[in-house]
Coordinates of C-alpha atoms and ligand atoms in Angstrom, one line a residue:
Chain A
X22 CA 56.0 72.4 63.4
X23 CA 59.5 72.6 64.6
X24 CA 60.8 73.6 61.1
X25 CA 58.5 76.8 61.2
X26 CA 59.6 77.5 64.6
X27 CA 63.2 77.3 63.9
X28 CA 62.7 79.7 60.9
X29 CA 61.3 82.1 63.3
X30 CA 64.1 81.7 65.7
X31 CA 66.7 82.1 63.1
X32 CA 65.1 85.3 61.9
X33 CA 65.0 86.6 65.6
X34 CA 68.7 85.8 65.9
X35 CA 69.5 87.7 62.7
X36 CA 67.7 90.8 64.3
X37 CA 69.5 90.4 67.5
X38 CA 72.8 90.1 65.8
X39 CA 72.0 93.5 64.0
X40 CA 71.2 95.1 67.2
X41 CA 74.5 93.8 68.7
X42 CA 76.6 95.4 65.9
X43 CA 74.7 98.5 65.8
X44 CA 74.8 99.0 69.6
X45 CA 78.5 98.4 69.9
X46 CA 79.2 100.6 66.8
X47 CA 77.2 103.4 68.3
X48 CA 78.7 103.0 71.7
X49 CA 82.2 103.1 70.3
X50 CA 83.3 100.3 72.5
X51 CA 82.1 96.8 73.6
X52 CA 82.5 93.1 72.9
X53 CA 81.2 92.0 69.6
X54 CA 82.8 88.5 69.3
X55 CA 81.4 86.9 72.4
X56 CA 78.0 88.6 71.8
X57 CA 77.7 87.2 68.5
X58 CA 78.7 83.7 69.3
X59 CA 76.1 83.6 72.1
X60 CA 73.2 85.1 70.0
X61 CA 71.6 81.9 68.8
X62 CA 71.6 80.4 72.3
X63 CA 70.2 83.6 73.9
X64 CA 67.5 83.6 71.2
X65 CA 66.5 80.1 71.9
X66 CA 66.4 80.8 75.6
X67 CA 64.3 84.0 75.5
X68 CA 62.0 83.1 72.6
X69 CA 61.4 79.4 73.2
X70 CA 63.1 77.7 76.3
X71 CA 62.5 80.0 79.2
X72 CA 59.2 80.7 81.0
X73 CA 59.3 84.4 81.6
X74 CA 56.9 87.3 81.3
X75 CA 58.4 90.7 80.1
X76 CA 55.2 92.3 81.4
X77 CA 55.7 90.9 84.9
X78 CA 59.5 90.8 85.1
X79 CA 59.5 90.0 88.8
X80 CA 57.2 87.0 88.4
X81 CA 58.4 84.7 91.1
X82 CA 58.2 81.5 89.2
X83 CA 60.1 82.9 86.1
X84 CA 63.1 81.0 84.8
X85 CA 66.3 82.9 85.4
X86 CA 69.1 83.6 83.0
X87 CA 72.4 84.7 84.4
X88 CA 75.1 86.0 81.9
X89 CA 78.2 85.0 83.6
X90 CA 80.4 86.2 80.7
X91 CA 79.0 89.8 81.4
X92 CA 81.0 91.3 78.6
X93 CA 78.4 89.8 76.2
X94 CA 75.8 92.3 77.7
X95 CA 74.8 93.6 74.2
X96 CA 73.4 90.1 73.3
X97 CA 71.5 90.0 76.5
X98 CA 70.1 93.5 76.1
X99 CA 69.0 92.8 72.5
X100 CA 67.2 89.7 73.6
X101 CA 65.5 91.5 76.5
X102 CA 64.4 94.4 74.2
X103 CA 63.2 92.1 71.5
X104 CA 61.2 90.2 74.2
X105 CA 59.5 93.4 75.3
X106 CA 61.2 94.2 78.5
X107 CA 62.1 97.7 77.2
X108 CA 61.8 99.6 74.0
X109 CA 64.1 98.6 71.3
X110 CA 65.3 102.2 70.6
X111 CA 66.8 102.3 74.2
X112 CA 69.4 99.8 72.9
X113 CA 71.3 102.6 71.4
X114 CA 72.0 104.1 74.8
X115 CA 74.3 101.3 75.5
X116 CA 77.4 102.5 77.5
X117 CA 76.2 106.2 77.5
X118 CA 76.0 108.2 80.6
X119 CA 72.8 107.7 82.5
X120 CA 71.8 104.6 80.5
X121 CA 70.4 101.5 82.1
X122 CA 72.4 99.6 79.6
X123 CA 75.7 99.6 81.4
X124 CA 78.8 98.2 79.8
X125 CA 78.3 95.0 82.0
X126 CA 74.9 94.0 83.3
X127 CA 73.8 95.8 86.5
X128 CA 70.8 94.0 88.1
X129 CA 69.8 97.1 89.9
X130 CA 69.2 99.0 86.7
X131 CA 66.0 97.1 85.7
X132 CA 64.3 93.7 86.3
X133 CA 65.1 91.1 83.6
X134 CA 68.8 91.3 84.6
X135 CA 69.1 88.7 87.2
X136 CA 72.7 89.3 88.3
X137 CA 75.4 91.9 88.1
X138 CA 78.4 90.4 86.3
X139 CA 81.5 91.4 84.5
X140 CA 84.3 90.0 86.6
X141 CA 84.6 86.5 85.1
X142 CA 84.0 83.4 87.1
X143 CA 81.3 84.4 89.4
X144 CA 77.9 83.9 87.6
X145 CA 77.9 80.1 88.0
X146 CA 78.1 80.4 91.7
X147 CA 75.4 83.1 91.7
X148 CA 73.3 80.7 89.7
X149 CA 73.8 78.0 92.2
X150 CA 72.5 80.4 94.9
X151 CA 69.4 80.9 92.7
X152 CA 69.0 77.2 92.2
X153 CA 69.4 76.4 96.0
X154 CA 66.8 79.1 96.7
X155 CA 64.3 77.3 94.4
X156 CA 64.9 74.0 96.1
X157 CA 64.6 75.4 99.5
X158 CA 61.3 77.3 98.7
X159 CA 59.9 74.5 96.5
X160 CA 60.0 76.7 93.4
X161 CA 59.8 75.0 90.1
X162 CA 61.8 77.6 88.1
X163 CA 64.9 76.7 86.3
X164 CA 68.2 78.5 86.2
X165 CA 70.4 79.1 83.2
X166 CA 73.9 80.4 83.3
X167 CA 76.1 81.1 80.4
X168 CA 79.9 81.0 80.8
X169 CA 82.6 81.5 78.3
X170 CA 85.3 79.0 77.4
X171 CA 88.1 81.3 78.6
X172 CA 86.1 81.6 81.8
X173 CA 87.0 78.0 82.5
X174 CA 90.4 79.3 83.5
X175 CA 88.9 80.8 86.6
X176 CA 89.3 78.7 89.7
X177 CA 85.9 79.7 91.0
X178 CA 84.2 78.0 88.1
X179 CA 85.5 74.7 89.4
X180 CA 84.6 75.5 93.0
X181 CA 81.1 76.0 91.6
X182 CA 81.2 72.9 89.4
X183 CA 82.0 70.8 92.5
X184 CA 79.4 72.3 94.6
X185 CA 76.6 72.2 92.0
X186 CA 76.9 68.6 91.7
X187 CA 77.3 68.2 95.5
X188 CA 74.0 70.0 96.0
X189 CA 72.4 68.1 93.1
X190 CA 71.2 71.3 91.5
X191 CA 69.2 69.5 88.6
X192 CA 67.2 72.7 88.1
X193 CA 70.5 74.3 86.9
X194 CA 71.6 74.3 83.2
X195 CA 74.9 75.8 82.2
X196 CA 75.7 76.7 78.5
X197 CA 79.4 76.9 77.9
X198 CA 80.0 79.1 74.8
X199 CA 82.8 77.2 73.3
X200 CA 84.0 79.7 70.8
X201 CA 87.7 78.7 71.1
X202 CA 89.0 82.2 71.7
X203 CA 89.5 84.3 74.8
X204 CA 90.9 87.9 75.1
X205 CA 94.5 87.3 74.1
X206 CA 94.1 84.5 71.6
X207 CA 93.0 80.9 71.2
X208 CA 92.1 79.0 74.4
X209 CA 94.3 76.3 73.2
X210 CA 97.2 78.7 73.3
X211 CA 96.4 80.9 76.3
X212 CA 95.3 78.2 78.7
X213 CA 94.5 74.6 77.6
X214 CA 91.1 73.6 79.0
X215 CA 90.7 70.2 77.1
X216 CA 89.5 67.6 77.8
X217 CA 86.7 69.9 78.7
X218 CA 83.8 67.4 78.4
X219 CA 85.7 64.8 80.6
X220 CA 86.5 67.5 83.2
X221 CA 82.8 68.5 83.6
X222 CA 81.8 64.8 83.7
X223 CA 84.4 64.1 86.4
X224 CA 82.9 67.0 88.4
X225 CA 79.6 65.1 88.4
X226 CA 77.7 66.9 85.6
X227 CA 75.6 65.7 82.8
X228 CA 77.4 66.9 79.6
X229 CA 75.8 67.5 76.2
X230 CA 77.8 68.7 73.3
X231 CA 76.1 70.6 70.4
X232 CA 76.6 72.9 67.6
X233 CA 75.7 76.2 69.2
X234 CA 74.4 77.7 66.0
X235 CA 71.9 74.9 65.2
X236 CA 68.6 75.7 66.6
X237 CA 67.6 72.1 66.4
X238 CA 70.5 70.9 68.5
X239 CA 70.1 73.8 70.9
X240 CA 66.4 73.1 71.5
X241 CA 66.9 69.3 71.9
X242 CA 69.8 69.9 74.4
X243 CA 67.6 72.2 76.5
X244 CA 64.7 69.6 76.4
X245 CA 67.1 66.9 77.4
X246 CA 68.5 69.0 80.3
X247 CA 65.0 69.5 81.8
X248 CA 64.8 65.8 82.2
X249 CA 68.1 65.2 83.9
X250 CA 67.6 64.3 87.5
X251 CA 70.0 64.5 90.4
X252 CA 72.7 66.5 88.8
X253 CA 73.3 69.7 86.9
X254 CA 73.6 69.7 83.1
X255 CA 76.2 71.6 81.0
X256 CA 75.7 72.1 77.4
X257 CA 79.0 72.6 75.7
X258 CA 78.0 74.7 72.6
X259 CA 80.5 74.7 69.9
X260 CA 80.3 78.2 68.4
X261 CA 82.2 80.6 66.3
X262 CA 83.2 83.8 67.8
X263 CA 81.9 86.8 65.9
X264 CA 79.3 84.5 64.1
X265 CA 77.4 86.1 61.4
X266 CA 79.9 88.8 60.4
X267 CA 82.5 87.2 58.0
X268 CA 85.4 89.4 59.1
X269 CA 84.7 88.9 62.8
X270 CA 84.2 85.2 62.7
X271 CA 87.1 83.4 64.4
X272 CA 88.9 86.9 64.7
X273 CA 90.1 87.4 68.1
X274 CA 90.7 91.1 67.4
X275 CA 87.0 91.5 67.6
X276 CA 86.8 90.2 71.1
X277 CA 86.5 93.7 72.6
X278 CA 86.7 96.2 69.6
X279 CA 83.9 97.9 67.9
X280 CA 83.8 98.0 64.1
X281 CA 84.8 101.1 62.4
X282 CA 82.4 102.9 60.0
X283 CA 83.3 100.7 57.0
X284 CA 83.2 97.5 58.9
X285 CA 79.9 98.5 60.5
X286 CA 78.3 99.0 57.1
X287 CA 79.7 95.8 55.8
X288 CA 78.5 93.9 58.8
X289 CA 74.9 95.4 58.5
X290 CA 74.9 94.4 54.9
X291 CA 75.9 90.9 55.6
X292 CA 73.2 90.6 58.2
X293 CA 70.7 91.7 55.8
Chain B
X89 CA 84.9 92.9 137.2
X90 CA 83.3 92.1 133.8
X91 CA 82.0 88.8 132.8
X92 CA 83.8 87.4 129.7
X93 CA 81.7 85.8 127.0
X94 CA 82.1 84.5 123.5
X95 CA 80.9 86.6 120.5
X96 CA 80.8 83.5 118.5
X97 CA 78.3 81.8 120.9
X98 CA 76.2 84.9 120.9
X99 CA 76.2 84.8 117.0
X100 CA 75.2 81.2 117.1
X101 CA 72.3 82.0 119.5
X102 CA 71.1 84.9 117.6
X103 CA 71.0 82.8 114.4
X104 CA 69.1 80.1 116.0
X105 CA 66.6 82.7 117.3
X106 CA 66.3 84.1 113.8
X107 CA 65.8 80.7 112.4
X108 CA 63.0 79.8 114.7
X109 CA 61.0 82.8 113.8
X110 CA 61.5 83.1 110.2
X111 CA 61.9 81.0 107.1
X112 CA 63.9 83.3 104.9
X113 CA 67.2 83.1 106.7
X114 CA 69.9 80.9 105.0
X115 CA 73.3 80.4 106.6
X116 CA 76.6 79.7 104.6
X117 CA 79.9 78.7 105.8
X118 CA 83.1 77.3 104.2
X119 CA 84.2 74.3 106.2
X120 CA 84.4 76.2 109.4
X121 CA 80.9 75.6 110.9
X122 CA 82.3 74.3 114.1
X123 CA 84.6 77.3 114.5
X124 CA 82.3 80.1 113.5
X125 CA 79.5 78.1 115.3
X126 CA 77.0 78.1 112.6
X127 CA 76.8 74.4 113.5
X128 CA 74.2 75.3 116.2
X129 CA 71.9 76.7 113.4
X130 CA 72.7 73.8 111.2
X131 CA 71.7 71.2 113.8
X132 CA 68.2 73.0 114.2
X133 CA 67.6 74.0 110.6
X134 CA 69.7 71.7 108.4
X135 CA 67.8 72.6 105.1
X136 CA 68.7 76.2 105.7
X137 CA 72.5 75.7 106.3
X138 CA 74.9 75.1 103.5
X139 CA 78.5 74.1 103.9
X140 CA 80.2 75.2 100.8
X141 CA 83.6 73.5 101.5
X142 CA 86.9 75.4 101.4
X143 CA 85.7 77.6 98.5
X144 CA 85.0 81.1 99.9
X145 CA 84.8 82.8 96.5
X146 CA 82.2 80.4 95.6
X147 CA 80.4 80.8 98.9
X148 CA 80.2 84.7 98.5
X149 CA 78.7 84.5 95.0
X150 CA 76.3 81.7 96.1
X151 CA 75.3 84.1 98.9
X152 CA 74.6 86.6 96.3
X153 CA 72.4 84.3 94.2
X154 CA 70.4 83.4 97.2
X155 CA 70.0 87.0 98.4
X156 CA 69.0 88.1 94.9
X157 CA 66.3 85.5 95.0
X158 CA 64.9 86.6 98.3
X159 CA 66.8 84.9 101.1
X160 CA 68.3 86.8 104.1
X161 CA 71.9 85.4 104.0
X162 CA 74.5 85.1 106.6
X163 CA 77.8 84.0 105.3
X164 CA 80.4 83.2 107.9
X165 CA 84.0 82.3 107.9
X166 CA 87.3 83.6 109.4
X167 CA 87.8 87.3 108.8
X168 CA 90.8 86.7 106.6
X169 CA 88.9 84.4 104.3
X170 CA 85.8 86.6 104.6
X171 CA 87.4 89.6 103.2
X172 CA 90.8 89.7 101.4
X173 CA 90.4 86.2 100.0
X174 CA 87.0 87.2 98.5
X175 CA 87.2 91.0 98.0
X176 CA 86.3 90.8 94.3
X177 CA 83.4 88.5 94.9
X178 CA 82.1 90.8 97.6
X179 CA 82.6 93.8 95.4
X180 CA 81.1 92.4 92.3
X181 CA 78.4 90.0 93.4
X182 CA 77.3 91.5 96.7
X183 CA 78.1 95.2 97.2
X184 CA 77.6 96.5 93.7
X185 CA 74.1 95.1 93.4
X186 CA 73.5 95.9 97.1
X187 CA 72.2 92.6 98.2
X188 CA 71.1 91.4 101.7
X189 CA 74.2 89.5 102.6
X190 CA 75.5 89.7 106.0
X191 CA 79.1 88.6 106.2
X192 CA 79.9 87.5 109.7
X193 CA 83.6 87.3 110.2
X194 CA 85.0 85.6 113.3
X195 CA 88.7 85.4 114.4
X196 CA 89.4 88.9 113.5
X197 CA 92.4 90.7 114.8
X198 CA 95.6 90.1 116.7
X199 CA 93.8 88.2 119.5
X200 CA 93.4 85.2 117.3
X201 CA 96.6 84.3 119.1
X202 CA 98.6 81.2 118.3
X203 CA 97.6 80.8 114.6
X204 CA 99.7 83.9 113.9
X205 CA 99.9 86.3 111.0
X206 CA 98.3 84.3 108.4
X207 CA 95.0 84.2 110.5
X208 CA 95.3 87.7 112.2
X209 CA 93.3 89.8 110.0
X210 CA 94.1 93.4 110.6
X211 CA 93.1 95.0 107.4
X212 CA 89.5 93.9 107.0
X213 CA 87.8 97.0 108.3
X214 CA 89.8 99.0 105.8
X215 CA 88.9 96.7 102.9
X216 CA 85.2 96.6 103.9
X217 CA 84.8 100.3 104.5
X218 CA 86.2 101.2 101.1
X219 CA 83.3 99.3 99.4
X220 CA 80.3 101.4 98.4
X221 CA 77.0 100.0 99.8
X222 CA 78.9 98.1 102.6
X223 CA 78.0 98.7 106.3
X224 CA 80.7 97.7 108.8
X225 CA 79.8 96.7 112.3
X226 CA 82.3 95.8 115.1
X227 CA 80.4 94.7 118.1
X228 CA 82.2 95.3 121.4
X229 CA 80.9 92.3 123.3
X230 CA 78.6 89.2 123.2
X231 CA 75.3 91.1 123.9
X232 CA 76.1 93.7 121.3
X233 CA 76.9 90.9 118.8
X234 CA 73.4 89.5 119.3
X235 CA 71.8 92.7 118.7
X236 CA 73.9 93.4 115.7
X237 CA 73.2 90.1 114.1
X238 CA 69.3 90.6 114.7
X239 CA 69.4 94.1 113.3
X240 CA 71.5 93.0 110.3
X241 CA 68.8 90.6 109.1
X242 CA 66.4 93.2 108.0
X243 CA 68.9 95.9 107.1
X244 CA 68.8 97.0 103.5
X245 CA 72.0 96.1 101.9
X246 CA 75.1 94.1 102.8
X247 CA 76.7 94.2 106.2
X248 CA 80.1 93.2 107.5
X249 CA 80.1 92.1 111.1
X250 CA 83.4 91.6 112.7
X251 CA 83.8 89.2 115.7
X252 CA 86.8 87.9 117.7
X253 CA 87.9 84.5 118.6
X254 CA 88.4 84.8 122.3
X255 CA 85.9 85.7 125.0
X256 CA 85.5 89.4 125.6
X257 CA 84.3 91.4 128.6
X258 CA 80.6 92.1 128.5
X259 CA 80.4 95.8 128.9
X260 CA 76.9 96.5 127.6
X261 CA 73.7 95.6 129.2
X262 CA 70.7 93.8 127.9
X263 CA 68.8 97.1 127.7
X264 CA 71.6 99.2 126.2
X265 CA 70.2 100.4 123.0
X266 CA 71.8 99.3 119.8
X267 CA 71.3 100.8 116.3
X268 CA 73.3 100.3 113.2
X269 CA 75.2 103.6 112.6
X270 CA 74.7 104.9 116.1
X271 CA 77.5 105.1 118.6
X272 CA 76.9 104.4 122.3
X273 CA 78.1 106.9 124.9
X274 CA 79.3 104.6 127.7
X275 CA 80.4 107.5 130.0
X276 CA 80.3 111.2 129.8
X277 CA 83.1 113.4 130.8
X278 CA 84.4 116.9 129.9
X279 CA 88.1 116.6 129.6
X280 CA 88.8 114.0 126.8
X281 CA 87.0 111.7 124.4
X282 CA 88.0 108.1 124.1
X283 CA 86.5 106.2 121.2
X284 CA 86.9 102.5 121.1
X285 CA 85.6 99.7 118.9
X286 CA 85.3 96.0 119.4
X287 CA 87.5 94.7 122.2
X288 CA 89.1 98.2 122.5
X289 CA 85.9 99.7 123.9
X290 CA 86.4 97.9 127.2
X291 CA 90.0 99.1 127.2
X292 CA 88.7 102.7 126.9
X293 CA 86.5 102.2 129.9
X294 CA 89.5 100.9 131.9
X295 CA 91.5 103.9 130.8
X296 CA 88.8 106.3 131.8
X297 CA 88.9 104.7 135.3
X298 CA 92.7 105.4 135.5
X299 CA 92.2 108.9 134.2
X300 CA 89.5 109.5 136.9
X301 CA 92.2 108.9 139.5
X302 CA 94.1 111.8 138.2
X303 CA 90.8 113.9 138.1
X304 CA 90.6 113.7 134.3
X305 CA 87.0 113.2 133.4
X306 CA 86.7 111.3 130.1
X307 CA 83.9 110.6 127.7
X308 CA 83.8 107.0 126.5
X309 CA 82.2 106.1 123.2
X310 CA 81.7 102.6 121.9
X311 CA 81.8 103.0 118.1
X312 CA 80.1 99.7 117.0
X313 CA 79.5 100.9 113.5
X314 CA 82.5 102.1 111.6
X315 CA 80.6 102.8 108.5
X316 CA 78.5 104.7 108.3
X317 CA 80.1 106.3 111.2
X318 CA 78.1 108.4 113.7
X319 CA 79.6 111.8 112.8
X320 CA 77.1 113.6 114.9
X321 CA 78.3 112.0 118.1
X322 CA 82.0 112.3 117.2
X323 CA 81.6 116.0 116.5
X324 CA 79.6 116.7 119.6
X325 CA 82.1 115.1 122.0
X326 CA 85.1 116.4 120.1
X327 CA 83.5 119.9 120.5
X328 CA 82.8 119.4 124.3
X329 CA 86.2 117.9 125.2
X330 CA 88.6 119.3 122.6
X331 CA 90.7 116.1 122.4
X332 CA 90.2 112.6 121.1
X333 CA 91.8 109.2 121.3
X334 CA 90.7 106.3 119.3
X335 CA 91.5 102.6 119.9
X336 CA 91.0 99.5 117.7
X337 CA 92.4 96.0 117.2
X338 CA 93.1 96.8 113.6
X339 CA 95.8 98.3 111.3
X340 CA 96.1 102.0 112.2
X341 CA 95.4 102.6 108.4
X342 CA 91.9 102.5 107.3
X343 CA 89.9 101.6 110.4
X344 CA 88.2 103.5 113.3
X345 CA 91.1 106.0 113.7
X346 CA 91.3 106.9 110.1
X347 CA 87.5 107.3 109.9
X348 CA 87.3 109.4 113.1
X349 CA 90.3 111.5 112.0
X350 CA 88.5 112.2 108.7
X351 CA 85.4 113.4 110.5
X352 CA 87.5 115.6 112.9
X353 CA 89.7 117.2 110.3
X354 CA 86.7 118.1 108.1
X355 CA 84.6 119.3 110.8
X356 CA 86.3 120.2 114.1
X357 CA 90.0 119.7 113.9
X358 CA 90.9 118.9 117.5
X359 CA 94.1 117.1 118.6
X360 CA 93.7 113.3 118.3
X361 CA 95.8 110.2 118.6
X362 CA 95.1 106.7 117.2
X363 CA 95.8 103.4 119.1
X364 CA 96.0 100.4 116.8
X365 CA 98.4 98.1 115.0
X366 CA 101.2 100.0 113.5
X367 CA 100.9 98.8 109.9
X368 CA 102.6 95.4 110.5
X369 CA 101.6 91.7 110.3
X370 CA 100.9 89.9 113.6
X371 CA 102.6 86.9 115.1
X372 CA 101.8 83.9 117.4
X373 CA 101.4 84.4 121.1
X374 CA 98.5 84.4 123.5
X375 CA 96.0 87.2 123.2
X376 CA 97.0 89.1 126.3
X377 CA 100.6 89.0 125.5
X378 CA 99.8 90.2 122.0
X379 CA 97.6 93.0 123.1
X380 CA 100.4 94.0 125.5
X381 CA 103.1 93.8 123.0
X382 CA 101.2 95.8 120.3
X383 CA 100.0 98.5 122.7
X384 CA 96.4 97.6 122.7
X385 CA 96.1 98.5 126.4
X386 CA 94.3 100.9 128.7
X387 CA 97.8 102.2 129.9
X388 CA 98.6 103.1 126.2
X389 CA 95.2 104.9 126.0
X390 CA 95.9 106.8 129.1
X391 CA 99.3 107.9 127.7
X392 CA 97.7 108.9 124.5
X393 CA 95.1 110.9 126.5
X394 CA 97.9 112.9 128.2
X395 CA 99.5 113.4 125.0
X396 CA 96.5 114.9 123.2
X397 CA 95.4 116.9 126.2
X398 CA 98.9 118.5 126.2
X399 CA 98.5 119.3 122.5
X400 CA 95.2 120.8 123.1
X401 CA 96.7 123.2 125.7
X402 CA 95.6 123.7 129.2
X403 CA 94.0 127.1 128.8
X404 CA 90.7 125.4 128.0
X405 CA 88.3 124.9 130.8
Ligands
LIG142 C1 88.3 88.0 86.3 C2 88.5 88.6 85.1 N1 89.6 88.7 84.5 C3 89.7 89.4 83.3 C4 88.7 89.9 82.6 C5 88.9 90.6 81.4 N2 88.3 89.9 80.3 C6 87.0 90.2 79.8 S1 86.6 89.1 78.6 C7 87.9 88.1 78.8 C8 88.0 86.9 77.9 C9 86.8 86.1 78.0 O1 86.9 84.9 77.3 P1 85.7 84.0 77.1 O2 85.3 83.6 78.5 O3 86.1 82.8 76.3 O4 84.6 84.9 76.6 P2 84.1 85.0 75.1 O5 85.1 84.2 74.1 O6 82.8 84.3 75.0 O7 84.0 86.5 74.8 C10 88.7 88.7 79.7 C11 90.1 88.1 80.0 C12 87.4 89.7 83.3 N3 86.4 90.3 82.8 N4 87.4 89.2 84.5
LIG143 MG1 85.7 82.3 74.3

């Protein structure tokens, strides 16, 4: 059962990666690296893990996903379009004047986007707000927040980390996209964040470490997180920035740069 | 002559009233519940009150998450921590998506007193007015504070409500109408228009009394909403009197005076003068001394009135 399911997810992720590359190439700007590293996790969330209904995007009991690292918007838009929130051909309007697909997610543009993000460090706190709302109003939905590893440099992340465990937000799961790179270089060189797992544990979180490109590990981690009581869970997903396109993999220069024509063609060929 | 009352207590009472009639109100503070007085609400509705600790950035984004989910949020701390400390969180998480978060900032202005410059927020109106989608309200007294808080709960989009620390003269009445975006004309006169906000509205009334002794008949306007400002009222009385003085407990840059002068210069450029803090930081002292030292007094408003009337010329009747 799960084998077939995983095949389907892998295929979906491949399509989402193609969308990401095409959107950013077509827009002439954007962030391929962190969109590609997040693609598998977003695929798992939108096509397996989360309870949501693209036909009824404001469904009160839907699970919420907040992309705190808002620059990975192309990955989110591709997942939303493939889920049926809007037509796939709208993806090519990314970053164009009048488009709903803003450079960074704008929750007022259409339902399905749960928070406006782009300034790093704020999405986790927003997720805590959504999670407190659920507790206060006896709602059973879960809240998922994706943060970047460079985003761990932000002080507000740690304010949020402290308060989430203080408020026992066990309906909240964070995915940390541990791709090892931020804008200017390796996280190890720009701002050391290790021991990451110990830090989050010390802040009172359940920590799960996985390979963020293995659907088996991703799905198991989300299953596990659902059963953790009394504290929030963070899944530290070890990923490769630019995953799926050979010359973008682990290449910091593709953090925020679109491929040129040749690179675009090469990337699309590699993604099949 | 006027009774002095606390705006913070009024805020606390309004919150409790709101809490007892609706379930969607959530109140946040950042380790200041006893100072901003959300503790009254917390005691009655503990589930709906969250103390986020000394993490204002976190508080503002949590407020956004709650509001985005459907809560009517009041996030309260000192003005300095409610604005400059968290400007980006307000900008990104609250104002841009136009969420129903009401930021109630207490301890605004020079009248904070002894705490000195670090706590005397004099730039908050400027910061908040420059944010698209933000509505900026500066109640003049305790009664108006209550009305502002109750109006804000159902207002579409974020509001910034600015309160002081010390007790202020109650110059409005229970039945004085209050509407966000609408100025209140406290007194009508034909010679000069005095526009005050917050604690300076009462100083404008005092100044009008002084002017009356010299047979100068002043209009006094309480401008409780700085943004969107009530242009119609400003233009109407500028036209009728031909001279305007503004008064605020805020930096002279970016507050009431700047707002009114923009309205005047684009519509009816009459002589005007702004009373406010002359682009400097504050210092310790008691509130009265500080008001005196920085010229936030009725005497200064009277002087300014003479000045603008002279510039307007006497030929006018
Ligand atoms: C507060 C803030 N400062 C700076 C930036 C500019 N910026 C955009 S992405 C980025 C690096 C992000 O690194 P990381 O969180 O690791 O994201 P990923 O590697 O997944 O792309 C920076 C510095 C920002 N968006 N927000
Ligand atoms: Mg990274």
